[in-house]
Tab-separated table of C-alpha atoms in Angstrom:
chain	number	residue	atom	x	y	z
A	113	MET	CA	37.454	-86.806	42.949
A	114	GLY	CA	36.657	-83.729	44.976
A	115	HIS	CA	34.306	-82.257	42.423
A	116	MET	CA	31.907	-85.151	42.868
A	117	SER	CA	31.818	-85.066	46.669
A	118	ASP	CA	28.362	-83.514	46.678
A	119	ALA	CA	26.951	-86.450	44.730
A	120	PRO	CA	24.888	-88.873	46.813
A	121	THR	CA	26.892	-91.942	47.849
A	122	THR	CA	24.249	-94.225	46.345
A	123	ALA	CA	24.856	-92.823	42.851
A	124	GLN	CA	25.572	-95.589	40.357
A	125	PRO	CA	28.813	-95.374	38.389
A	126	ARG	CA	28.332	-93.996	34.872
A	127	ILE	CA	28.845	-96.082	31.787
A	128	LEU	CA	28.908	-94.794	28.235
A	129	SER	CA	28.786	-96.413	24.825
A	130	GLY	CA	27.875	-95.475	21.276
A	131	MET	CA	27.612	-96.801	17.740
A	132	GLN	CA	28.003	-95.097	14.407
A	133	PRO	CA	24.918	-94.863	12.194
A	134	THR	CA	26.669	-96.669	9.344
A	135	SER	CA	23.794	-98.806	8.103
A	136	ASP	CA	20.020	-98.982	7.862
A	137	SER	CA	19.979	-102.032	10.085
A	138	LEU	CA	22.167	-103.417	12.815
A	139	HIS	CA	23.082	-107.071	12.360
A	140	LEU	CA	22.904	-110.025	14.715
A	141	GLY	CA	26.548	-109.505	15.737
A	142	ASN	CA	25.858	-105.930	16.913
A	143	TYR	CA	22.788	-107.147	18.738
A	144	LEU	CA	24.377	-110.071	20.575
A	145	GLY	CA	27.839	-108.546	20.943
A	146	ALA	CA	26.788	-105.112	22.186
A	147	LEU	CA	23.094	-104.267	22.531
A	148	VAL	CA	22.179	-107.220	24.731
A	149	ASN	CA	24.986	-106.142	27.074
A	150	TRP	CA	23.840	-102.511	27.014
A	151	VAL	CA	20.399	-103.618	28.148
A	152	GLY	CA	21.912	-105.603	31.039
A	153	LEU	CA	24.249	-102.778	32.095
A	154	GLN	CA	21.268	-100.493	32.780
A	155	ASP	CA	20.697	-102.396	36.025
A	156	GLY	CA	24.030	-101.592	37.646
A	157	PHE	CA	25.030	-98.330	35.987
A	158	ASP	CA	23.810	-94.860	35.140
A	159	ALA	CA	23.937	-95.514	31.389
A	160	TYR	CA	24.488	-93.087	28.485
A	161	TYR	CA	24.052	-94.496	24.972
A	162	PHE	CA	24.568	-92.269	21.972
A	163	VAL	CA	24.453	-92.410	18.187
A	164	ALA	CA	27.886	-91.303	16.975
A	165	ASP	CA	26.659	-89.098	14.145
A	166	LEU	CA	29.689	-86.765	14.280
A	167	HIS	CA	32.001	-89.763	13.841
A	168	ALA	CA	29.900	-90.743	10.817
A	169	LEU	CA	30.929	-87.538	9.027
A	170	THR	CA	34.451	-88.970	8.577
A	171	VAL	CA	33.076	-91.071	5.693
A	172	PRO	CA	31.514	-89.235	2.726
A	173	THR	CA	27.807	-90.052	3.084
A	174	ASP	CA	24.701	-88.392	1.678
A	175	PRO	CA	23.206	-86.050	4.342
A	176	GLU	CA	19.732	-87.581	3.982
A	177	VAL	CA	21.216	-91.036	4.506
A	178	ILE	CA	23.042	-89.978	7.698
A	179	ARG	CA	19.829	-88.430	8.996
A	180	ARG	CA	17.784	-91.557	8.272
A	181	ARG	CA	20.385	-93.927	9.685
A	182	THR	CA	20.771	-91.848	12.845
A	183	ARG	CA	17.042	-92.155	13.541
A	184	VAL	CA	17.020	-95.866	12.765
A	185	THR	CA	20.070	-96.565	14.946
A	186	ALA	CA	18.538	-94.722	17.933
A	187	ALA	CA	15.238	-96.557	17.420
A	188	GLN	CA	17.105	-99.881	17.348
A	189	TYR	CA	18.695	-99.156	20.745
A	190	VAL	CA	15.230	-98.701	22.218
A	191	ALA	CA	13.714	-101.651	20.318
A	192	ALA	CA	16.468	-103.877	21.711
A	193	GLY	CA	15.451	-102.978	25.256
A	194	VAL	CA	17.397	-99.844	26.191
A	195	ASP	CA	14.906	-97.980	28.390
A	196	PRO	CA	14.939	-94.193	27.810
A	197	GLN	CA	13.448	-93.728	31.293
A	198	ARG	CA	16.579	-95.263	32.810
A	199	SER	CA	19.261	-94.569	30.206
A	200	ALA	CA	20.046	-91.422	28.241
A	201	VAL	CA	19.625	-92.183	24.516
A	202	PHE	CA	20.899	-89.263	22.446
A	203	CYS	CA	22.714	-87.999	19.356
A	204	GLN	CA	26.343	-87.024	19.808
A	205	SER	CA	25.803	-83.862	17.733
A	206	HIS	CA	23.010	-82.668	20.072
A	207	VAL	CA	25.543	-82.124	22.862
A	208	ALA	CA	27.903	-79.368	21.702
A	209	GLU	CA	30.438	-80.159	24.429
A	210	HIS	CA	31.632	-83.251	22.496
A	211	PRO	CA	33.575	-81.318	19.835
A	212	GLU	CA	34.446	-78.604	22.361
A	213	LEU	CA	36.232	-81.004	24.704
A	214	MET	CA	37.762	-82.708	21.673
A	215	TRP	CA	39.537	-79.446	20.769
A	216	VAL	CA	40.999	-79.067	24.256
A	217	LEU	CA	42.187	-82.698	24.160
A	218	ALA	CA	43.560	-82.337	20.616
A	219	CYS	CA	45.797	-79.563	21.932
A	220	GLN	CA	47.259	-82.096	24.405
A	221	THR	CA	47.759	-84.843	21.799
A	222	ALA	CA	51.027	-85.462	19.967
A	223	MET	CA	51.037	-86.106	16.212
A	224	GLY	CA	53.115	-89.234	16.853
A	225	GLU	CA	50.410	-90.691	19.081
A	226	MET	CA	47.827	-90.330	16.346
A	227	ASN	CA	50.255	-91.737	13.772
A	228	ARG	CA	50.459	-94.917	15.826
A	229	MET	CA	46.704	-95.516	15.806
A	230	THR	CA	46.160	-98.707	13.837
A	231	GLN	CA	42.550	-98.070	12.800
A	232	PHE	CA	43.514	-95.027	10.709
A	233	LYS	CA	46.148	-97.076	8.873
A	234	ASP	CA	43.767	-99.985	8.376
A	235	LYS	CA	40.965	-97.799	7.083
A	236	THR	CA	43.055	-95.715	4.692
A	237	ALA	CA	44.713	-98.892	3.396
A	238	LYS	CA	41.209	-100.138	2.584
A	239	GLY	CA	40.533	-97.002	0.558
A	240	HIS	CA	38.818	-94.733	3.136
A	241	ASN	CA	39.563	-91.102	2.341
A	242	ALA	CA	42.312	-89.925	4.695
A	243	ASN	CA	40.670	-86.789	6.083
A	244	VAL	CA	41.827	-85.028	9.254
A	245	GLY	CA	38.571	-86.049	10.960
A	246	LEU	CA	39.365	-89.724	10.458
A	247	PHE	CA	42.915	-89.096	11.714
A	248	THR	CA	41.739	-87.386	14.909
A	249	TYR	CA	38.764	-89.740	15.397
A	250	PRO	CA	40.305	-91.249	18.606
A	251	VAL	CA	40.462	-87.765	20.176
A	252	LEU	CA	36.730	-87.241	19.616
A	253	MET	CA	36.149	-90.709	21.037
A	254	ALA	CA	38.195	-89.730	24.100
A	255	ALA	CA	36.062	-86.594	24.485
A	256	ASP	CA	32.861	-88.679	24.226
A	257	ILE	CA	34.015	-90.763	27.185
A	258	LEU	CA	35.705	-88.143	29.360
A	259	LEU	CA	32.806	-85.711	29.104
A	260	TYR	CA	30.633	-87.977	31.267
A	261	ASP	CA	33.136	-88.834	34.023
A	262	ALA	CA	32.469	-92.405	32.893
A	263	ALA	CA	33.875	-94.911	35.377
A	264	LYS	CA	33.607	-97.758	32.889
A	265	VAL	CA	33.545	-98.099	29.123
A	266	PRO	CA	32.404	-101.382	27.574
A	267	VAL	CA	35.044	-102.081	24.933
A	268	GLY	CA	35.742	-104.801	22.449
A	269	GLU	CA	39.265	-105.801	21.524
A	270	ASP	CA	39.192	-103.508	18.458
A	271	GLN	CA	38.660	-100.401	20.602
A	272	ARG	CA	41.221	-101.190	23.297
A	273	GLN	CA	43.848	-98.916	21.732
A	274	HIS	CA	41.365	-96.027	21.662
A	275	LEU	CA	40.582	-96.495	25.345
A	276	GLU	CA	44.319	-96.472	26.121
A	277	ILE	CA	44.743	-93.074	24.424
A	278	THR	CA	41.642	-91.849	26.310
A	279	ARG	CA	43.232	-92.846	29.619
A	280	ASP	CA	46.583	-91.281	28.608
A	281	LEU	CA	44.908	-87.982	27.699
A	282	ALA	CA	42.889	-87.882	30.935
A	283	MET	CA	46.027	-88.485	33.010
A	284	ARG	CA	47.971	-85.871	31.028
A	285	VAL	CA	45.249	-83.245	31.516
A	286	ASN	CA	45.079	-84.069	35.231
A	287	GLN	CA	48.848	-83.797	35.576
A	288	ARG	CA	48.945	-80.452	33.847
A	289	PHE	CA	45.735	-78.797	35.025
A	290	GLY	CA	44.836	-80.431	38.352
A	291	ALA	CA	44.374	-83.954	39.628
A	292	ASP	CA	40.577	-84.178	39.446
A	293	THR	CA	39.948	-82.405	36.138
A	294	LEU	CA	38.919	-85.619	34.335
A	295	VAL	CA	37.992	-89.117	35.506
A	296	VAL	CA	40.331	-91.802	34.148
A	297	PRO	CA	38.013	-94.533	32.816
A	298	GLU	CA	38.513	-98.276	33.225
A	299	PRO	CA	37.660	-100.783	30.516
A	300	HIS	CA	34.534	-102.784	31.287
A	301	ILE	CA	35.267	-106.119	29.695
A	302	VAL	CA	31.875	-107.701	29.215
A	303	LYS	CA	32.230	-111.296	30.259
A	304	ALA	CA	31.991	-113.878	27.515
A	305	SER	CA	30.354	-111.490	25.094
A	306	ALA	CA	29.192	-113.532	22.118
A	307	LYS	CA	31.345	-113.153	19.031
A	308	ILE	CA	29.153	-113.806	16.046
A	309	GLN	CA	30.927	-114.877	12.862
A	310	ASP	CA	30.086	-114.339	9.195
A	311	LEU	CA	27.706	-117.072	7.965
A	312	GLN	CA	29.546	-117.402	4.644
A	313	GLU	CA	33.089	-116.912	5.965
A	314	PRO	CA	32.874	-118.241	9.520
A	315	GLU	CA	36.556	-117.479	10.177
A	316	ALA	CA	35.718	-113.759	10.059
A	317	LYS	CA	33.526	-111.675	12.348
A	318	MET	CA	30.028	-110.716	11.147
A	319	SER	CA	30.603	-107.121	10.099
A	320	GLY	CA	28.467	-104.402	8.548
A	321	SER	CA	31.421	-103.182	6.509
A	322	THR	CA	32.998	-106.441	5.303
A	323	SER	CA	30.312	-109.167	5.345
A	324	SER	CA	28.278	-109.943	2.249
A	325	ASP	CA	24.491	-109.759	2.505
A	326	LYS	CA	24.327	-113.573	2.751
A	327	GLY	CA	27.017	-113.542	5.433
A	328	MET	CA	25.086	-111.459	7.943
A	329	ILE	CA	21.637	-111.500	9.474
A	330	LEU	CA	20.189	-108.010	9.545
A	331	LEU	CA	17.769	-107.281	12.357
A	332	SER	CA	15.470	-105.899	9.657
A	333	ASP	CA	15.480	-109.128	7.578
A	334	ASP	CA	12.079	-110.777	7.257
A	335	PRO	CA	11.723	-114.282	8.791
A	336	LYS	CA	11.941	-116.114	5.450
A	337	ARG	CA	15.157	-114.323	4.589
A	338	ILE	CA	16.671	-115.052	8.019
A	339	ALA	CA	15.836	-118.760	7.652
A	340	LYS	CA	17.276	-118.853	4.133
A	341	LYS	CA	20.564	-117.229	5.207
A	342	ILE	CA	20.946	-119.682	8.081
A	343	ARG	CA	20.104	-122.679	5.879
A	344	SER	CA	22.839	-121.648	3.446
A	345	ALA	CA	25.437	-120.992	6.171
A	346	VAL	CA	28.811	-122.549	5.406
A	347	THR	CA	29.589	-125.614	7.556
A	348	ASP	CA	32.034	-128.483	6.877
A	349	ALA	CA	32.115	-132.047	5.567
A	350	ASP	CA	32.509	-134.175	8.688
A	351	GLY	CA	28.830	-134.142	9.626
A	352	GLU	CA	29.319	-133.973	13.409
A	353	ILE	CA	27.634	-131.295	15.509
A	354	ARG	CA	30.204	-130.195	18.078
A	355	TYR	CA	31.759	-126.941	19.247
A	356	ASP	CA	35.274	-126.515	17.872
A	357	PRO	CA	35.921	-122.978	16.540
A	358	GLU	CA	39.385	-123.954	15.213
A	359	THR	CA	38.343	-126.698	12.810
A	360	LYS	CA	34.545	-126.276	12.722
A	361	ALA	CA	34.032	-122.511	12.601
A	362	GLY	CA	30.655	-122.608	10.824
A	363	VAL	CA	28.990	-125.208	13.050
A	364	SER	CA	30.447	-123.577	16.172
A	365	ASN	CA	29.028	-120.196	15.132
A	366	LEU	CA	25.548	-121.712	14.714
A	367	LEU	CA	25.825	-123.312	18.178
A	368	VAL	CA	26.856	-119.958	19.710
A	369	ILE	CA	23.937	-118.120	18.083
A	370	HIS	CA	21.482	-120.760	19.347
A	371	SER	CA	23.007	-120.836	22.834
A	372	VAL	CA	23.013	-117.070	23.361
A	373	LEU	CA	19.435	-116.622	22.159
A	374	SER	CA	17.871	-119.743	23.678
A	375	GLY	CA	19.835	-119.743	26.938
A	376	THR	CA	20.757	-123.398	26.410
A	377	SER	CA	24.416	-124.229	27.112
A	378	ILE	CA	26.597	-125.418	24.226
A	379	PRO	CA	27.312	-128.840	25.843
A	380	GLN	CA	23.529	-129.361	26.197
A	381	LEU	CA	23.049	-128.493	22.523
A	382	GLU	CA	25.868	-130.854	21.481
A	383	ALA	CA	24.204	-133.663	23.435
A	384	ARG	CA	20.771	-132.890	22.021
A	385	PHE	CA	21.916	-132.794	18.411
A	386	SER	CA	24.160	-135.840	18.761
A	387	GLY	CA	23.702	-138.064	15.705
A	388	GLN	CA	21.599	-135.470	13.878
A	389	GLY	CA	22.567	-133.714	10.666
A	390	TYR	CA	23.426	-130.072	10.039
A	391	GLY	CA	19.972	-129.553	8.523
A	392	ALA	CA	18.337	-130.144	11.917
A	393	LEU	CA	20.689	-127.691	13.633
A	394	LYS	CA	20.171	-125.008	10.982
A	395	GLY	CA	16.397	-125.390	11.113
A	396	GLU	CA	16.318	-124.913	14.862
A	397	VAL	CA	18.781	-121.985	14.820
A	398	ALA	CA	16.562	-120.296	12.221
A	399	ASP	CA	13.513	-120.719	14.496
A	400	VAL	CA	15.378	-119.373	17.533
A	401	VAL	CA	16.638	-116.280	15.652
A	402	VAL	CA	13.258	-115.531	14.057
A	403	GLU	CA	11.551	-115.797	17.448
A	404	ALA	CA	14.107	-113.487	19.083
A	405	VAL	CA	13.971	-110.863	16.332
A	406	ALA	CA	10.148	-110.661	16.043
A	407	PRO	CA	9.485	-108.500	19.155
A	408	PHE	CA	12.466	-106.300	18.256
A	409	GLN	CA	11.029	-105.710	14.761
A	410	GLU	CA	7.603	-104.895	16.187
A	411	ARG	CA	8.973	-102.304	18.615
A	412	LEU	CA	11.197	-100.834	15.902
A	413	ALA	CA	8.296	-100.452	13.457
A	414	ALA	CA	6.199	-98.720	16.130
A	415	LEU	CA	9.003	-96.238	16.874
A	416	LEU	CA	9.710	-95.478	13.227
A	417	ASP	CA	5.973	-94.962	12.645
A	418	ASP	CA	5.977	-92.307	15.379
A	419	PRO	CA	8.874	-89.941	14.611
A	420	ALA	CA	7.590	-87.423	17.177
A	421	GLU	CA	8.018	-89.986	19.975
A	422	LEU	CA	11.537	-90.806	18.785
A	423	ASP	CA	12.377	-87.092	18.713
A	424	ARG	CA	11.054	-86.744	22.278
A	425	ILE	CA	13.280	-89.614	23.410
A	426	LEU	CA	16.350	-88.078	21.736
A	427	ALA	CA	15.609	-84.600	23.077
A	428	GLY	CA	15.174	-85.972	26.607
A	429	GLY	CA	18.375	-87.973	26.295
A	430	ALA	CA	20.335	-84.963	25.028
A	431	GLU	CA	19.016	-82.865	27.899
A	432	ARG	CA	20.199	-85.440	30.461
A	433	ALA	CA	23.545	-85.818	28.723
A	434	ALA	CA	24.051	-82.041	28.476
A	435	GLU	CA	23.489	-81.624	32.221
A	436	VAL	CA	26.496	-83.834	32.914
A	437	ALA	CA	28.561	-82.631	29.938
A	438	SER	CA	28.189	-78.961	30.826
A	439	ILE	CA	29.445	-79.548	34.392
A	440	THR	CA	32.553	-81.325	33.080
A	441	MET	CA	33.132	-78.698	30.401
A	442	THR	CA	32.772	-75.787	32.848
A	443	ARG	CA	35.416	-77.413	35.035
A	444	VAL	CA	37.736	-78.020	32.038
A	445	ARG	CA	37.333	-74.452	30.735
A	446	GLU	CA	38.203	-73.039	34.108
A	447	ARG	CA	41.239	-75.289	34.532
A	448	VAL	CA	42.739	-74.660	31.093
A	449	GLY	CA	42.285	-70.890	31.375
A	450	LEU	CA	39.251	-70.068	29.217
A	451	LEU	CA	37.203	-67.163	30.505
A	452	ALA	CA	33.819	-67.993	31.938
A	453	GLY	CA	31.204	-66.880	29.425
A	454	ALA	CA	27.781	-65.418	30.043
A	455	VAL	CA	25.246	-68.045	31.024
A	456	ARG	CA	23.105	-68.835	27.989
A	457	GLY	CA	19.486	-69.153	28.982
């Protein structure tokens, strides 16, 4: 990577991740499956966390709603413990190089490759409108990643295919335009990331798009509502509190939620609740979740009450992101044969 030789050797590897602003509140699954990891990754990486507002345009949404949800999503990153002093928190649309690199990559992408992407098929089968943006979504995602020379990308199983195409495109560009044009990212598989299931359908993942209101705990839910949802979580008839996701999905999910938030191991919880009923487990899980969510809700309310502070955070994050993105984009432009433009002051 010759172009990075002037970087100090102590520089931390970059990591990048983003979420779409698809709802007014993240749910417990987003929080425990992603945000908690993001907070931890700040220690070992130079972290870039963005709100994928351009991706959100693939679904017809009212402009005011996108605007509101973008602010709320960014505020939730910070409320969860992402530190804007250490990590760049920004909006994808505030860094113009995202769609610019996407175009260059799109010109290196075969139609057949996009046709094989399973998410497009899944989404259109579920009635999403099949616009070209949704079809080329993985190319924009590749641009998001490649723009930052990200060494690692935290990915869940559902995004693995998108990271593969990102790696393929980076290697193809490097082969055609020069070996160190783009950094080929590696997946960062977060160890034992908690998979939180739907409270009403514990065989399925807790999901903002498919779970019912009773099936998911929103981080914005008030304590009474959280407790009520947990009390009415689906369990089973055998009455024994033990971890067995195959036959006891509901009880196992409650044990996972407790364990991740309280730091108590699942075997310890099984021993402690031995001989007790599901009511006791649900009551304690409700307490643990309410206690964990309270400081998050306080920080979130403070940020949303001070839009100017949130705007400062996003502007600072975009500035940091643009510094890196513009270096990558200048290199790409030069390699692919675009004339150097006048420097915009």
